[in-house]
Amino acid sequence: MSPEWLLDEIGRPVADALVLSHPEQLERLRAVCPEAAPTAVLAGDPCWDRMLAARPYRDRYRRALGVGRGQRLVVLNSTWNPESLFGDDTLPSLLPRLTSELPVDEYRLAAVLHPNIWHGHGPGQIRAWLDRARRAGLTLVDPLDNWRQALLAADVVIGDHGSVTYYAAALGTPVLLGAAPLDGLAPDAPVHAFVRTAPRLDPTLPLRPQLTQLLGTHSPLPEPATFTSSVPGESATRLRRLFYDIIGIPEPDAPALLEPLPLPPFEPAAHTVPLQVLTTLPGSGEVSVVRYAGPHPAPDSTGEAHTAVHEDTREQSQLSLADVVFRHGAADDPRFGSPALWTTETLARHPQCALAAYITGPSTCTVRTSDDTLLHLRAEPGADADPAAYASALYAWLASGKALHEVVAQGLTVHTGGVVHRVRVNRG
């Protein structure tokens, strides 16, 4: 709202119409640049209106991102200036800790980076900088088409002073500010008050307790939603009327409508870094599984540890140390012959491996043990955990000296992220 952005070199407004979403913006405009005030038009916020209309489809957006029962989606958001979450290196330094401290079956990570970050550094550089985090399960959300859907799906947002973080707060989503510069924000603007008072992320402390505390104590503030738009649901009508008035032709008779937010493509987390798996056996046929994607040691050291490694890992040297080797693929993929053939070849290629698992669907996998026993694991309908967790549970059961025939007879009960999954185990 400063004159250098709104006026030309001789002090005239550069725009025929300046669209505002709330009357408080008009009051600030009159105070800081009265020359531009006559161009102001109160027309709401189409971006906000599209999100409000899409709120009933939140569960679909979560499923599109592969967020399972018991999982919390953490969306990291950065605007584009040097003091942003990405610009001051907070985000790149935060990601290794997030993947090390948050169990992969309990937390899903996604990042929304401002389009100018992608443009300024280039997509290749961004993906290179975040490569390890991506292989540990981070999804980079399309900054133009799918960021609204990610916000609607989020359980918590770690952000900065950018507008996307403010939209998250307006939706009532818990927000932690990882960067909170006040310079450049008008002192009387609602976003200034929000950045000044919102909860802060403390990078010197463990991260998971901070998220847990935020989620347990969060109470949505009314101000962000109030100041995002004073006329929610009316932006399409008001904007079209404005545009046709400027053009000078009659407005169509049909209602002005906004395009609904599309359903993003299915993009579950991909974990191709070696996973540290901690397991306990709380009861008969029961295994608790907690998996971490590193790179730092897991903060939870309880339970027996083993290593599970995706066959396509970049850390190929870790395959020779893996207790469980797994991959995802269609059961009829001719490149692997069949799940039975792949498991045979994998154990022959990695003789130290105790179990090979070929994951054929969201609830099924074929496994072969080191004694050449072929098994099929299938979770009950409605299960949505990564079947690689079921394979690790079976490995832990057998590694503890328990009998295979017991879980074949009664099934395996797998605990991940506070959710119980019943898994049938059948001989091949």
GROMACS .gro file of C-alpha atoms in nm:
model
  428
    1MET     CA    1   0.000   0.000   0.000
    2SER     CA    2   0.296   0.235  -0.019
    3PRO     CA    3   0.298   0.515  -0.281
    4GLU     CA    4   0.602   0.378  -0.466
    5TRP     CA    5   0.395   0.074  -0.562
    6LEU     CA    6   0.069   0.254  -0.636
    7LEU     CA    7   0.165   0.579  -0.809
    8ASP     CA    8   0.357   0.656  -1.126
    9GLU     CA    9   0.643   0.906  -1.157
   10ILE     CA   10   0.409   1.205  -1.158
   11GLY     CA   11   0.189   1.087  -0.873
   12ARG     CA   12  -0.102   0.931  -1.062
   13PRO     CA   13  -0.244   0.587  -0.969
   14VAL     CA   14  -0.095   0.316  -1.188
   15ALA     CA   15  -0.413   0.106  -1.170
   16ASP     CA   16  -0.767   0.181  -1.284
   17ALA     CA   17  -0.899  -0.031  -0.998
   18LEU     CA   18  -0.728  -0.153  -0.683
   19VAL     CA   19  -0.914  -0.456  -0.547
   20LEU     CA   20  -0.935  -0.481  -0.168
   21SER     CA   21  -1.084  -0.760   0.036
   22HIS     CA   22  -1.174  -0.573   0.357
   23PRO     CA   23  -1.264  -0.214   0.455
   24GLU     CA   24  -0.970  -0.195   0.698
   25GLN     CA   25  -0.742  -0.202   0.392
   26LEU     CA   26  -0.924   0.099   0.252
   27GLU     CA   27  -0.867   0.290   0.576
   28ARG     CA   28  -0.497   0.216   0.563
   29LEU     CA   29  -0.486   0.309   0.194
   30ARG     CA   30  -0.644   0.646   0.268
   31ALA     CA   31  -0.387   0.706   0.538
   32VAL     CA   32  -0.071   0.611   0.347
   33CYS     CA   33  -0.163   0.687  -0.016
   34PRO     CA   34  -0.479   0.897  -0.045
   35GLU     CA   35  -0.411   0.960  -0.415
   36ALA     CA   36  -0.491   0.593  -0.489
   37ALA     CA   37  -0.797   0.570  -0.263
   38PRO     CA   38  -1.049   0.662  -0.540
   39THR     CA   39  -0.943   0.353  -0.735
   40ALA     CA   40  -1.022   0.115  -0.445
   41VAL     CA   41  -1.294  -0.145  -0.496
   42LEU     CA   42  -1.412  -0.377  -0.221
   43ALA     CA   43  -1.444  -0.710  -0.405
   44GLY     CA   44  -1.349  -0.984  -0.159
   45ASP     CA   45  -1.097  -1.261  -0.224
   46PRO     CA   46  -1.160  -1.529  -0.489
   47CYS     CA   47  -0.878  -1.743  -0.355
   48TRP     CA   48  -1.041  -1.747  -0.012
   49ASP     CA   49  -1.386  -1.813  -0.160
   50ARG     CA   50  -1.254  -2.117  -0.348
   51MET     CA   51  -1.105  -2.255  -0.027
   52LEU     CA   52  -1.425  -2.201   0.166
   53ALA     CA   53  -1.621  -2.385  -0.102
   54ALA     CA   54  -1.374  -2.674  -0.097
   55ARG     CA   55  -1.371  -2.730   0.281
   56PRO     CA   56  -1.621  -3.022   0.263
   57TYR     CA   57  -1.366  -3.215   0.054
   58ARG     CA   58  -1.083  -3.199   0.308
   59ASP     CA   59  -1.071  -3.577   0.351
   60ARG     CA   60  -1.026  -3.622  -0.024
   61TYR     CA   61  -0.733  -3.384  -0.029
   62ARG     CA   62  -0.578  -3.573   0.263
   63ARG     CA   63  -0.619  -3.902   0.082
   64ALA     CA   64  -0.464  -3.749  -0.230
   65LEU     CA   65  -0.154  -3.674  -0.023
   66GLY     CA   66  -0.153  -4.023   0.124
   67VAL     CA   67  -0.240  -3.909   0.477
   68GLY     CA   68  -0.356  -4.216   0.666
   69ARG     CA   69  -0.559  -4.268   0.981
   70GLY     CA   70  -0.367  -4.146   1.283
   71GLN     CA   71  -0.132  -3.937   1.068
   72ARG     CA   72  -0.091  -3.562   1.102
   73LEU     CA   73  -0.010  -3.358   0.796
   74VAL     CA   74   0.253  -3.091   0.860
   75VAL     CA   75   0.267  -2.831   0.582
   76LEU     CA   76   0.577  -2.614   0.568
   77ASN     CA   77   0.523  -2.283   0.396
   78SER     CA   78   0.767  -2.014   0.290
   79THR     CA   79   0.726  -1.682   0.115
   80TRP     CA   80   1.008  -1.557  -0.103
   81ASN     CA   81   1.212  -1.280   0.059
   82PRO     CA   82   1.546  -1.322   0.242
   83GLU     CA   83   1.376  -1.319   0.583
   84SER     CA   84   1.133  -1.597   0.497
   85LEU     CA   85   1.135  -1.951   0.633
   86PHE     CA   86   1.333  -2.063   0.328
   87GLY     CA   87   1.534  -1.745   0.279
   88ASP     CA   88   1.701  -1.744   0.619
   89ASP     CA   89   1.788  -2.116   0.588
   90THR     CA   90   1.547  -2.217   0.865
   91LEU     CA   91   1.356  -2.459   0.644
   92PRO     CA   92   1.660  -2.642   0.495
   93SER     CA   93   1.806  -2.686   0.844
   94LEU     CA   94   1.469  -2.785   0.987
   95LEU     CA   95   1.391  -3.065   0.743
   96PRO     CA   96   1.660  -3.314   0.857
   97ARG     CA   97   1.537  -3.273   1.214
   98LEU     CA   98   1.174  -3.317   1.118
   99THR     CA   99   1.243  -3.641   0.932
  100SER     CA  100   1.457  -3.763   1.222
  101GLU     CA  101   1.222  -3.668   1.505
  102LEU     CA  102   0.879  -3.739   1.355
  103PRO     CA  103   0.784  -4.106   1.294
  104VAL     CA  104   0.692  -4.158   0.930
  105ASP     CA  105   0.372  -4.346   1.013
  106GLU     CA  106   0.250  -4.066   1.241
  107TYR     CA  107   0.345  -3.757   1.042
  108ARG     CA  108   0.323  -3.663   0.676
  109LEU     CA  109   0.533  -3.372   0.549
  110ALA     CA  110   0.459  -3.138   0.259
  111ALA     CA  111   0.611  -2.805   0.158
  112VAL     CA  112   0.451  -2.507  -0.018
  113LEU     CA  113   0.718  -2.272  -0.154
  114HIS     CA  114   0.633  -1.937  -0.309
  115PRO     CA  115   0.650  -1.940  -0.693
  116ASN     CA  116   0.926  -1.678  -0.681
  117ILE     CA  117   1.148  -1.925  -0.492
  118TRP     CA  118   1.105  -2.173  -0.777
  119HIS     CA  119   1.160  -1.901  -1.037
  120GLY     CA  120   1.458  -1.741  -0.865
  121HIS     CA  121   1.657  -2.059  -0.801
  122GLY     CA  122   1.511  -2.292  -1.063
  123PRO     CA  123   1.319  -2.618  -1.008
  124GLY     CA  124   1.632  -2.831  -1.042
  125GLN     CA  125   1.814  -2.641  -0.769
  126ILE     CA  126   1.516  -2.652  -0.533
  127ARG     CA  127   1.478  -3.027  -0.577
  128ALA     CA  128   1.852  -3.075  -0.531
  129TRP     CA  129   1.854  -2.876  -0.207
  130LEU     CA  130   1.557  -3.072  -0.073
  131ASP     CA  131   1.653  -3.407  -0.224
  132ARG     CA  132   1.720  -3.591   0.101
  133ALA     CA  133   1.397  -3.466   0.258
  134ARG     CA  134   1.200  -3.570  -0.050
  135ARG     CA  135   1.343  -3.921  -0.031
  136ALA     CA  136   1.250  -3.920   0.339
  137GLY     CA  137   0.884  -3.855   0.253
  138LEU     CA  138   0.852  -3.479   0.192
  139THR     CA  139   0.620  -3.378  -0.092
  140LEU     CA  140   0.680  -3.053  -0.277
  141VAL     CA  141   0.335  -2.913  -0.350
  142ASP     CA  142   0.266  -2.740  -0.680
  143PRO     CA  143   0.294  -2.368  -0.590
  144LEU     CA  144   0.025  -2.259  -0.837
  145ASP     CA  145  -0.242  -2.527  -0.849
  146ASN     CA  146  -0.243  -2.740  -0.534
  147TRP     CA  147  -0.129  -2.527  -0.240
  148ARG     CA  148  -0.485  -2.441  -0.134
  149GLN     CA  149  -0.576  -2.808  -0.119
  150ALA     CA  150  -0.268  -2.879   0.093
  151LEU     CA  151  -0.370  -2.603   0.335
  152LEU     CA  152  -0.719  -2.749   0.363
  153ALA     CA  153  -0.571  -3.091   0.434
  154ALA     CA  154  -0.315  -2.972   0.690
  155ASP     CA  155  -0.323  -3.045   1.063
  156VAL     CA  156  -0.054  -2.789   1.135
  157VAL     CA  157   0.137  -2.529   0.933
  158ILE     CA  158   0.494  -2.419   1.001
  159GLY     CA  159   0.532  -2.090   0.818
  160ASP     CA  160   0.636  -1.727   0.819
  161HIS     CA  161   0.484  -1.384   0.752
  162GLY     CA  162   0.359  -1.475   0.405
  163SER     CA  163  -0.003  -1.476   0.295
  164VAL     CA  164  -0.028  -1.856   0.278
  165THR     CA  165   0.044  -1.881   0.651
  166TYR     CA  166  -0.222  -1.617   0.715
  167TYR     CA  167  -0.471  -1.815   0.504
  168ALA     CA  168  -0.393  -2.120   0.720
  169ALA     CA  169  -0.471  -1.924   1.035
  170ALA     CA  170  -0.790  -1.796   0.871
  171LEU     CA  171  -0.894  -2.157   0.811
  172GLY     CA  172  -0.844  -2.223   1.183
  173THR     CA  173  -0.539  -2.443   1.130
  174PRO     CA  174  -0.276  -2.439   1.407
  175VAL     CA  175   0.027  -2.234   1.297
  176LEU     CA  176   0.385  -2.218   1.423
  177LEU     CA  177   0.602  -1.937   1.291
  178GLY     CA  178   0.952  -2.050   1.204
  179ALA     CA  179   1.037  -1.702   1.076
  180ALA     CA  180   0.854  -1.392   1.189
  181PRO     CA  181   1.005  -1.067   1.061
  182LEU     CA  182   0.794  -0.757   1.119
  183ASP     CA  183   0.992  -0.525   0.892
  184GLY     CA  184   0.795  -0.448   0.579
  185LEU     CA  185   0.459  -0.516   0.743
  186ALA     CA  186   0.240  -0.216   0.813
  187PRO     CA  187   0.221  -0.178   1.193
  188ASP     CA  188  -0.156  -0.132   1.181
  189ALA     CA  189  -0.221  -0.426   0.946
  190PRO     CA  190  -0.392  -0.741   1.078
  191VAL     CA  191  -0.107  -0.957   0.949
  192HIS     CA  192   0.135  -0.754   1.164
  193ALA     CA  193  -0.070  -0.835   1.475
  194PHE     CA  194  -0.083  -1.199   1.373
  195VAL     CA  195   0.293  -1.232   1.317
  196ARG     CA  196   0.362  -1.046   1.642
  197THR     CA  197   0.144  -1.276   1.855
  198ALA     CA  198   0.133  -1.617   1.684
  199PRO     CA  199   0.315  -1.912   1.848
  200ARG     CA  200   0.684  -1.943   1.759
  201LEU     CA  201   0.880  -2.252   1.669
  202ASP     CA  202   1.189  -2.283   1.887
  203PRO     CA  203   1.457  -2.456   1.675
  204THR     CA  204   1.672  -2.517   1.985
  205LEU     CA  205   1.413  -2.750   2.139
  206PRO     CA  206   1.280  -3.091   2.027
  207LEU     CA  207   1.023  -3.043   1.754
  208ARG     CA  208   0.764  -3.310   1.822
  209PRO     CA  209   0.670  -3.183   2.171
  210GLN     CA  210   0.617  -2.837   2.023
  211LEU     CA  211   0.377  -2.974   1.762
  212THR     CA  212   0.196  -3.183   2.023
  213GLN     CA  213   0.157  -2.885   2.255
  214LEU     CA  214   0.032  -2.663   1.972
  215LEU     CA  215  -0.227  -2.918   1.862
  216GLY     CA  216  -0.339  -2.976   2.220
  217THR     CA  217  -0.382  -2.610   2.312
  218HIS     CA  218  -0.482  -2.450   1.983
  219SER     CA  219  -0.787  -2.227   1.974
  220PRO     CA  220  -0.863  -2.065   1.636
  221LEU     CA  221  -0.851  -1.686   1.633
  222PRO     CA  222  -1.142  -1.505   1.464
  223GLU     CA  223  -0.937  -1.214   1.330
  224PRO     CA  224  -0.760  -1.385   1.035
  225ALA     CA  225  -1.084  -1.513   0.884
  226THR     CA  226  -1.257  -1.180   0.949
  227PHE     CA  227  -0.988  -0.971   0.782
  228THR     CA  228  -0.925  -1.208   0.490
  229SER     CA  229  -1.255  -1.106   0.335
  230SER     CA  230  -1.547  -0.896   0.452
  231VAL     CA  231  -1.767  -1.038   0.176
  232PRO     CA  232  -1.697  -1.413   0.170
  233GLY     CA  233  -1.859  -1.590  -0.120
  234GLU     CA  234  -1.917  -1.271  -0.319
  235SER     CA  235  -1.587  -1.220  -0.500
  236ALA     CA  236  -1.690  -1.374  -0.833
  237THR     CA  237  -1.997  -1.151  -0.859
  238ARG     CA  238  -1.816  -0.835  -0.753
  239LEU     CA  239  -1.506  -0.891  -0.965
  240ARG     CA  240  -1.698  -0.972  -1.283
  241ARG     CA  241  -1.910  -0.661  -1.237
  242LEU     CA  242  -1.593  -0.455  -1.196
  243PHE     CA  243  -1.425  -0.604  -1.503
  244TYR     CA  244  -1.724  -0.548  -1.731
  245ASP     CA  245  -1.766  -0.192  -1.603
  246ILE     CA  246  -1.402  -0.119  -1.688
  247ILE     CA  247  -1.439  -0.276  -2.033
  248GLY     CA  248  -1.762  -0.085  -2.086
  249ILE     CA  249  -1.983  -0.369  -2.208
  250PRO     CA  250  -2.292  -0.531  -2.051
  251GLU     CA  251  -2.234  -0.803  -1.796
  252PRO     CA  252  -2.369  -1.151  -1.881
  253ASP     CA  253  -2.700  -1.255  -1.725
  254ALA     CA  254  -2.568  -1.590  -1.596
  255PRO     CA  255  -2.432  -1.606  -1.242
  256ALA     CA  256  -2.061  -1.539  -1.193
  257LEU     CA  257  -1.898  -1.859  -1.070
  258LEU     CA  258  -1.552  -1.960  -0.956
  259GLU     CA  259  -1.380  -2.279  -1.072
  260PRO     CA  260  -1.385  -2.539  -0.791
  261LEU     CA  261  -1.049  -2.648  -0.658
  262PRO     CA  262  -0.950  -2.966  -0.846
  263LEU     CA  263  -0.863  -3.289  -0.672
  264PRO     CA  264  -0.483  -3.324  -0.689
  265PRO     CA  265  -0.325  -3.644  -0.823
  266PHE     CA  266  -0.256  -3.918  -0.572
  267GLU     CA  267   0.089  -3.859  -0.428
  268PRO     CA  268   0.166  -4.069  -0.121
  269ALA     CA  269   0.488  -4.034   0.073
  270ALA     CA  270   0.786  -4.213  -0.084
  271HIS     CA  271   1.048  -4.333   0.160
  272THR     CA  272   1.358  -4.442  -0.026
  273VAL     CA  273   1.608  -4.347   0.243
  274PRO     CA  274   1.701  -4.626   0.486
  275LEU     CA  275   1.444  -4.649   0.765
  276GLN     CA  276   1.529  -4.714   1.128
  277VAL     CA  277   1.253  -4.930   1.272
  278LEU     CA  278   1.184  -4.973   1.643
  279THR     CA  279   0.953  -5.255   1.749
  280THR     CA  280   0.802  -5.399   2.065
  281LEU     CA  281   0.579  -5.700   2.118
  282PRO     CA  282   0.306  -5.591   2.362
  283GLY     CA  283   0.099  -5.909   2.340
  284SER     CA  284   0.020  -6.230   2.159
  285GLY     CA  285   0.039  -6.169   1.786
  286GLU     CA  286   0.089  -5.796   1.846
  287VAL     CA  287   0.376  -5.580   1.724
  288SER     CA  288   0.423  -5.206   1.772
  289VAL     CA  289   0.616  -5.043   1.486
  290VAL     CA  290   0.775  -4.696   1.491
  291ARG     CA  291   0.976  -4.596   1.182
  292TYR     CA  292   1.208  -4.298   1.133
  293ALA     CA  293   1.363  -4.163   0.814
  294GLY     CA  294   1.668  -3.998   0.975
  295PRO     CA  295   1.932  -3.884   0.903
  296HIS     CA  296   1.987  -3.834   1.275
  297PRO     CA  297   1.931  -4.111   1.534
  298ALA     CA  298   1.572  -4.162   1.636
  299PRO     CA  299   1.479  -3.981   1.958
  300ASP     CA  300   1.282  -4.283   2.076
  301SER     CA  301   1.525  -4.562   2.161
  302THR     CA  302   1.277  -4.806   2.313
  303GLY     CA  303   1.229  -5.138   2.145
  304GLU     CA  304   1.436  -5.361   1.922
  305ALA     CA  305   1.587  -5.185   1.621
  306HIS     CA  306   1.625  -5.304   1.265
  307THR     CA  307   1.684  -5.142   0.928
  308ALA     CA  308   1.439  -5.149   0.639
  309VAL     CA  309   1.563  -5.027   0.300
  310HIS     CA  310   1.381  -4.963  -0.026
  311GLU     CA  311   1.545  -5.142  -0.317
  312ASP     CA  312   1.564  -4.815  -0.509
  313THR     CA  313   1.746  -4.631  -0.233
  314ARG     CA  314   2.024  -4.397  -0.338
  315GLU     CA  315   2.223  -4.530  -0.042
  316GLN     CA  316   2.291  -4.859  -0.220
  317SER     CA  317   2.560  -4.955   0.031
  318GLN     CA  318   2.289  -4.982   0.296
  319LEU     CA  319   2.121  -5.269   0.113
  320SER     CA  320   2.399  -5.501   0.226
  321LEU     CA  321   2.316  -5.408   0.588
  322ALA     CA  322   1.938  -5.420   0.563
  323ASP     CA  323   1.730  -5.661   0.769
  324VAL     CA  324   1.429  -5.594   0.544
  325VAL     CA  325   1.447  -5.501   0.176
  326PHE     CA  326   1.123  -5.384   0.016
  327ARG     CA  327   0.984  -5.225  -0.296
  328HIS     CA  328   0.648  -5.119  -0.439
  329GLY     CA  329   0.513  -5.249  -0.768
  330ALA     CA  330   0.222  -5.405  -0.951
  331ALA     CA  331   0.183  -5.778  -0.903
  332ASP     CA  332   0.191  -5.831  -1.280
  333ASP     CA  333   0.481  -5.596  -1.360
  334PRO     CA  334   0.681  -5.799  -1.615
  335ARG     CA  335   1.005  -5.625  -1.518
  336PHE     CA  336   1.008  -5.811  -1.188
  337GLY     CA  337   0.861  -6.137  -1.312
  338SER     CA  338   0.631  -6.179  -1.016
  339PRO     CA  339   0.636  -6.094  -0.644
  340ALA     CA  340   0.753  -6.449  -0.573
  341LEU     CA  341   1.040  -6.422  -0.823
  342TRP     CA  342   1.144  -6.076  -0.700
  343THR     CA  343   1.162  -6.191  -0.338
  344THR     CA  344   1.370  -6.494  -0.441
  345GLU     CA  345   1.613  -6.284  -0.641
  346THR     CA  346   1.638  -6.019  -0.369
  347LEU     CA  347   1.730  -6.266  -0.096
  348ALA     CA  348   1.985  -6.427  -0.327
  349ARG     CA  349   2.134  -6.085  -0.402
  350HIS     CA  350   2.139  -5.984  -0.035
  351PRO     CA  351   2.209  -6.300   0.164
  352GLN     CA  352   2.230  -6.115   0.497
  353CYS     CA  353   1.872  -5.989   0.454
  354ALA     CA  354   1.617  -6.170   0.670
  355LEU     CA  355   1.302  -6.073   0.481
  356ALA     CA  356   1.214  -5.936   0.136
  357ALA     CA  357   0.880  -5.762   0.083
  358TYR     CA  358   0.714  -5.678  -0.248
  359ILE     CA  359   0.429  -5.433  -0.186
  360THR     CA  360   0.150  -5.476  -0.440
  361GLY     CA  361  -0.115  -5.240  -0.306
  362PRO     CA  362  -0.222  -5.012  -0.022
  363SER     CA  363  -0.292  -5.307   0.206
  364THR     CA  364  -0.107  -5.605   0.059
  365CYS     CA  365   0.245  -5.737   0.017
  366THR     CA  366   0.424  -6.061  -0.058
  367VAL     CA  367   0.719  -6.150   0.164
  368ARG     CA  368   0.980  -6.422   0.165
  369THR     CA  369   1.183  -6.510   0.471
  370SER     CA  370   1.547  -6.616   0.472
  371ASP     CA  371   1.440  -6.980   0.512
  372ASP     CA  372   1.255  -6.950   0.177
  373THR     CA  373   0.904  -6.934   0.321
  374LEU     CA  374   0.670  -6.734   0.096
  375LEU     CA  375   0.390  -6.544   0.271
  376HIS     CA  376   0.113  -6.307   0.172
  377LEU     CA  377   0.015  -6.025   0.406
  378ARG     CA  378  -0.320  -5.852   0.370
  379ALA     CA  379  -0.465  -5.593   0.603
  380GLU     CA  380  -0.834  -5.583   0.682
  381PRO     CA  381  -1.049  -5.343   0.472
  382GLY     CA  382  -1.002  -4.981   0.572
  383ALA     CA  383  -0.636  -5.016   0.667
  384ASP     CA  384  -0.419  -4.745   0.521
  385ALA     CA  385  -0.075  -4.793   0.669
  386ASP     CA  386   0.228  -4.856   0.450
  387PRO     CA  387   0.243  -5.236   0.406
  388ALA     CA  388   0.621  -5.209   0.454
  389ALA     CA  389   0.535  -5.150   0.819
  390TYR     CA  390   0.352  -5.485   0.823
  391ALA     CA  391   0.662  -5.653   0.678
  392SER     CA  392   0.875  -5.497   0.953
  393ALA     CA  393   0.624  -5.617   1.212
  394LEU     CA  394   0.651  -5.973   1.078
  395TYR     CA  395   1.029  -5.949   1.081
  396ALA     CA  396   1.024  -5.834   1.445
  397TRP     CA  397   0.792  -6.120   1.539
  398LEU     CA  398   1.015  -6.382   1.381
  399ALA     CA  399   1.340  -6.220   1.503
  400SER     CA  400   1.215  -6.243   1.860
  401GLY     CA  401   1.197  -6.621   1.828
  402LYS     CA  402   0.819  -6.638   1.798
  403ALA     CA  403   0.663  -6.912   1.589
  404LEU     CA  404   0.539  -6.838   1.238
  405HIS     CA  405   0.244  -7.075   1.268
  406GLU     CA  406   0.099  -6.858   1.545
  407VAL     CA  407   0.051  -6.551   1.327
  408VAL     CA  408  -0.055  -6.766   1.033
  409ALA     CA  409  -0.330  -6.906   1.252
  410GLN     CA  410  -0.444  -6.590   1.429
  411GLY     CA  411  -0.308  -6.304   1.220
  412LEU     CA  412  -0.084  -6.017   1.313
  413THR     CA  413  -0.195  -5.706   1.499
  414VAL     CA  414   0.022  -5.411   1.401
  415HIS     CA  415   0.023  -5.087   1.602
  416THR     CA  416   0.143  -4.778   1.409
  417GLY     CA  417   0.086  -4.418   1.508
  418GLY     CA  418  -0.187  -4.499   1.759
  419VAL     CA  419  -0.383  -4.700   1.500
  420VAL     CA  420  -0.436  -5.077   1.515
  421HIS     CA  421  -0.416  -5.277   1.192
  422ARG     CA  422  -0.530  -5.637   1.169
  423VAL     CA  423  -0.320  -5.825   0.913
  424ARG     CA  424  -0.383  -6.174   0.781
  425VAL     CA  425  -0.074  -6.386   0.712
  426ASN     CA  426  -0.112  -6.668   0.459
  427ARG     CA  427   0.144  -6.910   0.329
  428GLY     CA  428   0.225  -6.880  -0.040
   0.00000   0.00000   0.00000
